[in-house]
Coordinates of C-alpha atoms in Angstrom, one line a residue:
M859 CA 29.9 14.9 -29.7
L860 CA 33.2 16.0 -28.2
L861 CA 36.1 14.3 -29.9
K862 CA 39.7 13.9 -28.8
T863 CA 40.9 15.8 -31.8
N864 CA 42.4 19.0 -30.4
N865 CA 45.5 18.8 -32.4
L866 CA 43.8 17.4 -35.5
R867 CA 41.2 20.2 -35.5
Y868 CA 44.0 22.7 -34.8
I869 CA 46.3 21.5 -37.6
N870 CA 43.7 22.0 -40.3
N871 CA 43.2 25.7 -39.5
Q872 CA 46.9 26.3 -38.6
K873 CA 48.3 24.7 -41.6
A874 CA 46.0 26.6 -43.9
T875 CA 47.3 29.7 -42.2
I876 CA 50.9 28.8 -42.8
I877 CA 50.1 28.2 -46.5
L878 CA 48.4 31.5 -46.6
L879 CA 51.7 33.2 -45.7
F880 CA 53.0 32.0 -49.1
T881 CA 49.8 32.6 -51.0
V882 CA 48.3 35.7 -49.4
F883 CA 49.4 37.8 -52.4
F884 CA 48.2 35.5 -55.1
F885 CA 45.1 33.7 -54.0
G886 CA 44.0 31.1 -56.5
A887 CA 47.5 29.8 -57.1
I888 CA 48.7 28.9 -60.6
T889 CA 46.4 28.1 -63.5
A890 CA 48.9 27.9 -66.3
Q891 CA 52.6 27.8 -65.8
E892 CA 55.4 26.5 -68.0
I893 CA 56.4 23.0 -66.9
I894 CA 60.0 22.5 -66.0
E895 CA 61.6 19.1 -66.3
D896 CA 61.9 17.2 -63.0
K897 CA 65.3 16.8 -61.5
P898 CA 66.7 13.2 -61.5
K899 CA 65.8 11.2 -58.4
E900 CA 68.5 10.7 -55.9
K901 CA 69.7 7.3 -55.0
P902 CA 68.8 6.1 -51.5
S903 CA 72.4 6.4 -50.3
Q904 CA 72.5 10.0 -51.7
K905 CA 69.2 10.8 -50.0
R906 CA 70.5 9.6 -46.6
D907 CA 73.7 11.5 -47.1
S908 CA 71.7 14.6 -47.9
V909 CA 69.4 14.2 -44.9
F910 CA 72.3 13.7 -42.5
S911 CA 74.4 16.4 -44.0
S912 CA 71.5 18.8 -43.5
F913 CA 71.1 17.5 -40.0
N914 CA 74.8 18.2 -39.2
A915 CA 74.6 21.6 -40.8
L916 CA 71.6 22.6 -38.7
K917 CA 72.6 20.9 -35.5
V918 CA 73.9 24.2 -34.0
D919 CA 70.4 25.4 -34.0
G920 CA 69.3 22.7 -31.7
V921 CA 67.1 19.8 -32.8
A922 CA 63.8 19.8 -31.0
A923 CA 62.4 16.6 -32.5
V924 CA 63.0 14.0 -35.1
V925 CA 60.1 12.2 -37.0
G926 CA 61.3 9.5 -39.4
E927 CA 63.8 11.3 -41.6
Y928 CA 62.4 14.8 -40.8
I929 CA 63.6 17.1 -38.1
V930 CA 62.1 20.0 -36.2
L931 CA 64.5 22.6 -35.1
E932 CA 64.2 24.7 -31.9
S933 CA 63.9 27.8 -34.1
D934 CA 61.0 26.3 -36.1
I935 CA 58.5 26.9 -33.3
P936 CA 59.0 30.7 -32.9
K937 CA 59.4 31.0 -36.7
E938 CA 56.1 29.2 -37.0
R939 CA 54.4 31.6 -34.6
E940 CA 55.9 34.6 -36.4
Q941 CA 54.8 33.4 -39.8
I942 CA 51.2 32.7 -38.7
L943 CA 51.0 36.1 -37.1
A944 CA 52.5 37.8 -40.2
A945 CA 49.8 36.1 -42.3
G946 CA 47.1 37.5 -40.0
G947 CA 46.4 34.4 -38.0
N948 CA 45.2 34.4 -34.4
L949 CA 47.3 32.6 -31.9
D950 CA 45.6 33.7 -28.7
G951 CA 45.9 30.9 -26.2
V952 CA 48.0 28.7 -28.5
T953 CA 51.0 27.3 -26.7
D954 CA 54.4 26.3 -28.1
C955 CA 53.5 22.7 -27.2
Q956 CA 50.4 23.0 -29.5
L957 CA 52.6 24.4 -32.3
M958 CA 55.1 21.6 -31.8
G959 CA 52.2 19.1 -31.9
S960 CA 51.1 20.6 -35.2
L961 CA 54.6 20.4 -36.7
L962 CA 55.0 16.8 -35.5
E963 CA 51.8 15.8 -37.3
N964 CA 52.8 17.5 -40.5
K965 CA 56.2 15.7 -40.4
L966 CA 54.5 12.4 -39.7
Y967 CA 52.2 12.8 -42.7
A968 CA 55.1 13.9 -45.0
H969 CA 57.3 11.0 -43.8
H970 CA 54.7 8.4 -44.5
A971 CA 53.7 10.0 -47.8
V972 CA 57.3 9.3 -48.9
Q973 CA 57.2 5.7 -47.4
D974 CA 53.9 5.1 -49.3
S975 CA 55.5 6.4 -52.6
I976 CA 53.0 9.3 -52.8
L977 CA 54.4 11.5 -55.6
V978 CA 54.4 15.2 -56.0
S979 CA 55.9 16.9 -59.0
D980 CA 59.2 18.8 -58.2
A981 CA 58.7 20.6 -61.5
E982 CA 55.2 21.9 -60.5
I983 CA 56.5 22.9 -57.1
R984 CA 59.4 24.8 -58.5
S985 CA 57.0 26.5 -61.0
Q986 CA 54.8 27.4 -58.0
V987 CA 57.9 28.8 -56.2
D988 CA 58.8 30.9 -59.3
Y989 CA 55.3 32.4 -59.3
Q990 CA 55.4 33.0 -55.5
V991 CA 58.8 34.8 -55.8
Q992 CA 57.4 37.1 -58.5
Q993 CA 54.4 37.9 -56.3
F994 CA 56.6 38.6 -53.3
L995 CA 58.8 40.9 -55.4
Q996 CA 55.8 42.9 -56.4
Y997 CA 55.1 43.4 -52.7
F998 CA 58.7 44.6 -52.2
N999 CA 58.6 46.9 -55.3
G1000 CA 60.8 44.5 -57.2
S1001 CA 63.7 44.5 -54.7
M1002 CA 65.2 41.1 -54.0
E1003 CA 67.4 42.6 -51.4
R1004 CA 64.5 43.8 -49.3
L1005 CA 62.7 40.5 -49.8
L1006 CA 65.8 38.5 -48.5
E1007 CA 66.3 40.9 -45.7
Y1008 CA 62.6 40.6 -44.6
Y1009 CA 62.9 36.7 -44.5
K1010 CA 66.4 36.8 -43.1
K1011 CA 68.0 34.9 -46.0
D1012 CA 71.5 35.4 -47.3
D1013 CA 70.7 34.7 -51.0
E1014 CA 67.9 34.0 -53.4
A1015 CA 68.9 30.3 -53.8
S1016 CA 68.5 29.5 -50.1
F1017 CA 65.2 31.4 -50.0
R1018 CA 63.9 29.5 -53.0
E1019 CA 65.1 26.2 -51.5
E1020 CA 63.3 26.8 -48.2
M1021 CA 60.1 27.7 -50.1
F1022 CA 60.5 24.6 -52.2
E1023 CA 60.7 22.4 -49.1
I1024 CA 57.8 24.1 -47.4
N1025 CA 55.6 23.7 -50.5
K1026 CA 56.7 20.1 -51.1
N1027 CA 56.1 19.0 -47.4
N1028 CA 52.7 20.7 -47.4
Q1029 CA 51.7 18.9 -50.6
L1030 CA 53.0 15.6 -49.3
A1031 CA 51.1 16.0 -46.0
A1032 CA 47.9 17.1 -47.8
K1033 CA 48.1 14.1 -50.1
M1034 CA 48.7 11.7 -47.2
R1035 CA 45.7 13.1 -45.3
S1036 CA 43.6 12.8 -48.4
K1037 CA 44.7 9.2 -48.9
I1038 CA 43.7 8.4 -45.3
V1039 CA 40.1 9.6 -45.7
E1040 CA 39.5 8.9 -49.4
E1041 CA 37.6 5.7 -48.8
V1042 CA 35.7 6.9 -45.7
E1043 CA 32.0 7.0 -46.5
I1044 CA 29.0 7.5 -44.3
T1045 CA 25.6 5.8 -44.5
P1046 CA 22.2 7.4 -43.8
E1047 CA 21.9 5.3 -40.6
E1048 CA 25.3 6.5 -39.4
V1049 CA 24.1 10.1 -40.0
R1050 CA 21.0 9.4 -37.9
E1051 CA 23.0 7.8 -35.1
F1052 CA 25.4 10.8 -35.1
F1053 CA 22.5 13.3 -34.9
N1054 CA 20.6 11.4 -32.2
A1055 CA 23.8 11.1 -30.1
I1056 CA 24.0 14.9 -29.8
P1057 CA 22.2 16.2 -26.7
V1058 CA 19.3 18.5 -27.7
D1059 CA 20.8 21.5 -25.9
K1060 CA 24.2 21.0 -27.7
R1061 CA 22.9 20.6 -31.3
P1062 CA 24.5 23.0 -33.8
R1063 CA 22.8 26.1 -34.9
F1064 CA 22.7 27.1 -38.5
G1065 CA 22.6 30.7 -39.7
T1066 CA 19.9 32.3 -41.8
E1067 CA 19.7 30.7 -45.2
L1068 CA 18.3 32.0 -48.5
K1069 CA 17.5 30.6 -51.9
V1070 CA 18.1 33.0 -54.6
A1071 CA 17.0 33.0 -58.3
Q1072 CA 17.9 35.3 -61.1
I1073 CA 17.0 36.2 -64.7
V1074 CA 19.8 37.5 -67.0
A1075 CA 19.5 39.5 -70.2
E1076 CA 22.7 39.8 -72.3
P1077 CA 23.1 42.4 -75.1
K1078 CA 23.2 40.6 -78.5
V1079 CA 26.1 41.1 -80.8
S1080 CA 24.9 41.9 -84.3
E1081 CA 25.6 39.5 -87.2
E1082 CA 27.4 42.4 -89.0
E1083 CA 29.8 42.9 -86.1
E1084 CA 30.6 39.2 -85.9
Q1085 CA 31.3 39.0 -89.6
R1086 CA 33.5 42.1 -89.3
I1087 CA 35.6 40.3 -86.7
I1088 CA 35.8 37.1 -88.8
D1089 CA 36.9 39.1 -91.9
R1090 CA 39.6 40.9 -89.9
L1091 CA 41.0 37.6 -88.5
N1092 CA 41.0 36.2 -92.0
G1093 CA 43.0 39.2 -93.1
F1094 CA 45.6 38.5 -90.4
K1095 CA 45.8 34.9 -91.5
E1096 CA 46.4 35.9 -95.2
D1097 CA 49.1 38.4 -94.2
V1098 CA 51.0 35.7 -92.3
E1099 CA 50.5 32.8 -94.8
L1100 CA 50.7 34.7 -98.1
R1101 CA 52.7 37.9 -97.3
G1102 CA 55.1 36.6 -94.7
A1103 CA 53.9 38.9 -91.9
S1104 CA 54.9 38.1 -88.3
F1105 CA 52.1 36.4 -86.4
R1106 CA 53.7 37.6 -83.1
S1107 CA 53.6 41.2 -84.3
K1108 CA 49.9 40.8 -85.1
A1109 CA 49.2 39.3 -81.7
V1110 CA 51.1 42.1 -80.0
L1111 CA 49.4 44.9 -81.9
Y1112 CA 45.9 43.6 -82.1
G1113 CA 45.3 40.7 -79.8
E1114 CA 42.9 41.2 -76.8
D1115 CA 44.1 38.4 -74.5
P1116 CA 46.0 39.9 -71.6
G1117 CA 47.1 36.5 -70.4
L1118 CA 49.1 36.0 -73.7
K1119 CA 51.4 38.9 -73.0
Q1120 CA 52.1 37.6 -69.5
A1121 CA 53.0 34.2 -71.0
G1122 CA 55.5 35.8 -73.4
Y1123 CA 53.0 35.4 -76.4
V1124 CA 53.3 31.6 -76.3
Y1125 CA 51.1 29.1 -74.6
T1126 CA 52.3 25.6 -74.2
L1127 CA 49.5 23.0 -74.5
D1128 CA 49.9 19.3 -73.6
R1129 CA 47.5 16.7 -75.0
N1130 CA 47.7 14.8 -71.7
K1131 CA 47.0 17.8 -69.5
P1132 CA 43.9 19.7 -70.8
R1133 CA 44.1 23.4 -70.7
M1134 CA 42.2 26.2 -72.4
V1135 CA 38.6 25.7 -73.5
K1136 CA 37.6 22.8 -75.7
E1137 CA 37.3 24.8 -79.0
F1138 CA 40.8 26.3 -78.5
R1139 CA 42.4 22.9 -77.9
Q1140 CA 40.7 21.3 -80.9
A1141 CA 41.9 24.1 -83.2
A1142 CA 45.4 24.0 -81.8
F1143 CA 46.0 20.3 -81.9
A1144 CA 44.7 20.1 -85.5
L1145 CA 47.6 22.3 -86.8
K1146 CA 51.0 21.4 -88.1
E1147 CA 54.0 23.6 -87.3
G1148 CA 53.8 27.0 -89.0
E1149 CA 50.0 26.7 -89.7
V1150 CA 47.3 29.2 -88.8
S1151 CA 43.8 28.0 -88.0
E1152 CA 40.6 29.3 -89.5
P1153 CA 38.7 31.8 -87.2
F1154 CA 36.7 30.1 -84.5
K1155 CA 34.4 31.2 -81.7
T1156 CA 34.6 30.6 -77.9
D1157 CA 32.9 32.3 -75.0
F1158 CA 35.8 34.8 -75.0
G1159 CA 35.4 35.9 -78.6
Y1160 CA 36.8 34.9 -81.9
H1161 CA 40.3 33.5 -82.4
I1162 CA 42.9 32.3 -84.9
V1163 CA 45.7 30.1 -83.5
Y1164 CA 49.3 29.8 -84.9
C1165 CA 51.3 26.6 -84.2
Q1166 CA 54.9 27.6 -83.5
K1167 CA 56.4 24.3 -82.5
I1168 CA 55.4 20.7 -81.7
R1169 CA 57.4 18.7 -79.2
G1170 CA 55.8 15.3 -78.9
Q1171 CA 52.5 15.8 -77.0
R1172 CA 53.3 19.5 -76.3
Y1173 CA 52.4 22.3 -78.7
D1174 CA 53.8 25.9 -78.5
V1175 CA 51.0 28.1 -79.8
S1176 CA 50.1 31.7 -80.0
H1177 CA 46.7 33.2 -80.9
I1178 CA 44.9 36.4 -81.7
L1179 CA 41.7 37.1 -79.8
L1180 CA 39.2 39.7 -81.0
K1181 CA 36.1 40.5 -79.1
P1182 CA 33.0 41.7 -81.0
K1183 CA 31.7 45.0 -79.8
V1184 CA 28.3 45.4 -78.4
S1185 CA 26.4 48.5 -79.6
Y1186 CA 24.7 51.0 -77.4
D1187 CA 21.4 50.1 -78.9
A1188 CA 22.0 46.4 -78.1
V1189 CA 22.7 47.3 -74.4
E1190 CA 19.6 49.4 -74.2
E1191 CA 17.5 46.6 -75.8
A1192 CA 18.7 44.1 -73.2
K1193 CA 17.9 46.4 -70.4
Q1194 CA 14.4 47.2 -71.7
R1195 CA 13.7 43.5 -72.4
L1196 CA 14.4 42.7 -68.8
E1197 CA 12.3 45.6 -67.6
N1198 CA 9.4 44.2 -69.5
I1199 CA 9.9 40.7 -68.0
R1200 CA 10.1 42.2 -64.5
R1201 CA 6.8 44.1 -65.1
R1202 CA 5.1 40.8 -66.3
I1203 CA 6.2 39.0 -63.1
I1204 CA 5.1 41.8 -60.8
D1205 CA 1.7 42.0 -62.6
G1206 CA 1.2 38.3 -62.0
D1207 CA 1.2 37.4 -65.8
I1208 CA 4.0 34.9 -65.3
S1209 CA 5.9 33.4 -62.4
F1210 CA 9.6 34.1 -61.9
A1211 CA 10.6 30.5 -62.5
D1212 CA 8.6 30.4 -65.8
A1213 CA 10.0 33.7 -66.9
A1214 CA 13.5 32.4 -66.3
K1215 CA 12.9 29.3 -68.4
E1216 CA 11.3 31.4 -71.1
A1217 CA 13.6 34.5 -71.3
S1218 CA 16.9 34.2 -69.3
D1219 CA 20.1 34.2 -71.3
E1220 CA 22.0 32.3 -68.5
K1221 CA 22.2 28.7 -69.7
E1222 CA 23.4 27.4 -66.2
T1223 CA 20.2 28.5 -64.4
K1224 CA 17.4 29.1 -66.9
N1225 CA 16.1 25.5 -66.9
D1226 CA 16.2 25.5 -63.1
G1227 CA 13.8 28.4 -62.8
G1228 CA 16.8 30.7 -62.3
Q1229 CA 17.9 29.1 -59.1
L1230 CA 21.5 29.8 -58.2
I1231 CA 23.6 27.0 -56.9
N1232 CA 25.9 27.6 -53.9
P1233 CA 29.4 26.7 -55.2
E1234 CA 30.5 25.6 -51.7
T1235 CA 27.6 23.2 -50.9
Q1236 CA 26.3 22.4 -54.4
D1237 CA 22.7 23.0 -53.3
Y1238 CA 20.4 26.0 -53.5
N1239 CA 20.9 27.3 -50.0
F1240 CA 23.1 30.3 -49.2
E1241 CA 24.0 30.9 -45.6
L1242 CA 23.7 34.7 -45.1
T1243 CA 26.9 35.1 -43.1
R1244 CA 29.0 33.2 -45.7
M1245 CA 27.4 34.6 -48.9
D1246 CA 29.5 36.3 -51.5
T1247 CA 29.6 40.0 -50.6
E1248 CA 28.5 41.1 -54.1
L1249 CA 25.5 38.9 -54.1
Y1250 CA 24.6 39.8 -50.5
A1251 CA 24.7 43.5 -51.4
Q1252 CA 22.2 42.8 -54.2
I1253 CA 19.6 40.9 -52.2
Q1254 CA 20.1 42.1 -48.6
N1255 CA 17.0 44.4 -48.7
L1256 CA 14.7 42.0 -50.6
K1257 CA 11.8 40.4 -48.8
E1258 CA 10.8 36.8 -49.7
N1259 CA 9.4 36.6 -53.3
E1260 CA 10.1 40.3 -53.9
V1261 CA 11.7 41.0 -57.3
S1262 CA 14.7 43.4 -57.4
L1263 CA 15.1 46.3 -59.8
V1264 CA 17.0 45.7 -63.0
M1265 CA 20.7 45.7 -62.1
K1266 CA 23.7 46.2 -64.5
D1267 CA 26.4 43.7 -64.1
E1268 CA 29.9 43.8 -65.6
D1269 CA 32.4 40.9 -65.4
N1270 CA 36.1 41.0 -65.3
R1271 CA 36.2 40.7 -69.1
G1272 CA 34.2 43.9 -69.4
D1273 CA 31.1 42.1 -70.7
V1274 CA 27.9 43.8 -69.7
K1275 CA 24.6 42.1 -68.8
F1276 CA 21.5 42.9 -66.8
K1277 CA 19.7 40.8 -64.2
I1278 CA 16.9 40.7 -61.7
L1279 CA 17.0 38.7 -58.5
M1280 CA 14.4 37.2 -56.1
V1281 CA 14.7 35.6 -52.7
S1282 CA 12.6 32.5 -53.3
D1283 CA 12.9 31.0 -49.8
R1284 CA 14.3 32.1 -46.5
V1285 CA 15.0 30.1 -43.4
D1286 CA 15.9 32.0 -40.3
E1287 CA 18.7 31.0 -37.9
H1288 CA 17.7 27.8 -36.2
T1289 CA 18.8 24.7 -34.2
A1290 CA 19.7 21.8 -36.5
D1291 CA 16.6 19.9 -37.7
Y1292 CA 17.3 16.4 -39.1
A1293 CA 14.9 16.5 -42.0
R1294 CA 15.5 20.1 -43.1
D1295 CA 19.3 20.1 -42.5
F1296 CA 20.2 16.5 -43.5
L1297 CA 22.9 17.5 -45.9
K1298 CA 24.7 19.7 -43.4
I1299 CA 24.3 17.1 -40.7
K1300 CA 25.7 14.5 -43.0
E1301 CA 28.7 16.7 -43.7
L1302 CA 29.4 17.0 -40.0
A1303 CA 29.0 13.3 -39.4
L1304 CA 31.4 12.5 -42.3
K1305 CA 34.0 15.0 -41.0
E1306 CA 33.8 13.3 -37.5
K1307 CA 34.3 9.9 -39.1
Q1308 CA 37.2 11.2 -41.1
L1309 CA 38.8 12.7 -38.0
K1310 CA 38.5 9.3 -36.2
A1311 CA 40.1 7.6 -39.2
I1312 CA 43.0 10.1 -39.0
E1313 CA 43.3 9.7 -35.3
K1314 CA 43.4 5.9 -35.7
W1315 CA 46.0 6.2 -38.4
Q1316 CA 48.1 8.6 -36.4
D1317 CA 48.0 6.5 -33.3
E1318 CA 49.3 3.5 -35.3
K1319 CA 51.9 5.3 -37.2
I1320 CA 53.4 7.1 -34.1
L1321 CA 54.2 3.6 -32.7
D1322 CA 55.7 2.4 -36.0
T1323 CA 57.8 5.5 -36.7
Y1324 CA 61.1 6.6 -35.2
I1325 CA 60.3 9.7 -33.1
K1326 CA 62.5 11.5 -30.7
I1327 CA 61.5 14.7 -28.8
S1328 CA 64.1 16.6 -26.9
G1329 CA 64.4 19.2 -24.2
S1330 CA 61.5 21.0 -22.6
Y1331 CA 59.1 19.7 -25.2
R1332 CA 59.2 16.3 -23.5
D1333 CA 57.1 18.0 -20.7
C1334 CA 54.3 18.9 -23.2
K1335 CA 50.9 17.3 -22.8
F1336 CA 50.3 16.4 -26.4
S1337 CA 46.9 15.1 -27.7
G1338 CA 48.8 12.3 -29.5
N1339 CA 51.2 9.8 -28.0
W1340 CA 54.3 11.4 -29.4
L1341 CA 56.4 10.5 -26.3
K1342 CA 55.2 6.9 -26.6
K1343 CA 54.5 6.5 -22.9

């Protein structure tokens, strides 16, 4: 099963590490940022002038390689090493030749992404850079001087421009790789052939896997509390519409959406780019400028929305979110309700799966007997060593089919619920079995087929692309034919 993919395997891990350098402080990236208009595209002659002027300006550094219209400087290799180490990456045994090979591959992807007219949004990238700079500044206690000193930059503009180029090239390369493999599929027969070709003593081992089910009880908000919230929002609406009160002031003083403050008390919604939950979008897009919606409910609570401005398909809106309060009695009722369900299961009056269908308040799992779905694999199996740490802590001492004690759970919105868990199946660490582990084997087979597709593409494009490698790097033994020998 050995593949000639040293560089290809390496680049995936290594590139992810480089990206981590710029995302380590804000994992998850941007979910909602203001869109900045794209800059006008340069004419081809302007682009060539820009490329060669950059080349001339950087020539003093020493050009280690040229791939199409991209260059790799001598300083890029040690810089690459420093950045990976700074991000916590492990480079034990990784040579400068391997780092160069990785950089060459990335430039090749980016070059052909441009040739194939693959587009990335400059506006989105600049918005991402804005967010990254803010996160970096938090790390340096708001000091731009310390930030620039750490990254050895003379000014903020040059720092932002380098971040922009890194992000853009990474996006271009990623989109090019995705395009190469997007139509690669694998048949059941190919999976079987892949598995049978692996010597028995070299077949992969899979770690201990569990299937986990849960039953959830959520405290109920009383009808009186819900009506109190609705009446309060209607009062805000009347103050704004009839008495000329400031909606922004109401949102600042009473709103319970922390994200609204971070956005400057205005969200920009675009009809062509869905954002926010469905109920929120429907209410916002039904308004005219200056109108306030009727109160409506989402999973977050109750809202009223104010339409500040309409710009074509884009709506600038604000809102007031109020969350109904759950009483102490409701919390205790939910806990006791789940205690009673647990007792019925232990006494054998009802199975865990039937109890989940009958009594669980979690819509996503109740009709599936409470079975949790692994978000990584989209099946019911959780590999013990890769399980979410919180879930692992809750089930680590459970035997198969043992029901946990009632546990209190509080999410990041402060909502409280109670749950019981059960390990419904356990498979100990084992050598791959075709029938039991078909989905995992299929994934391995597909990845190998994708790697071969990338190898084939790379071999062809290296021959078709202007590539020049200088100096000591011509002595490297690359996994790809970068020297075209």
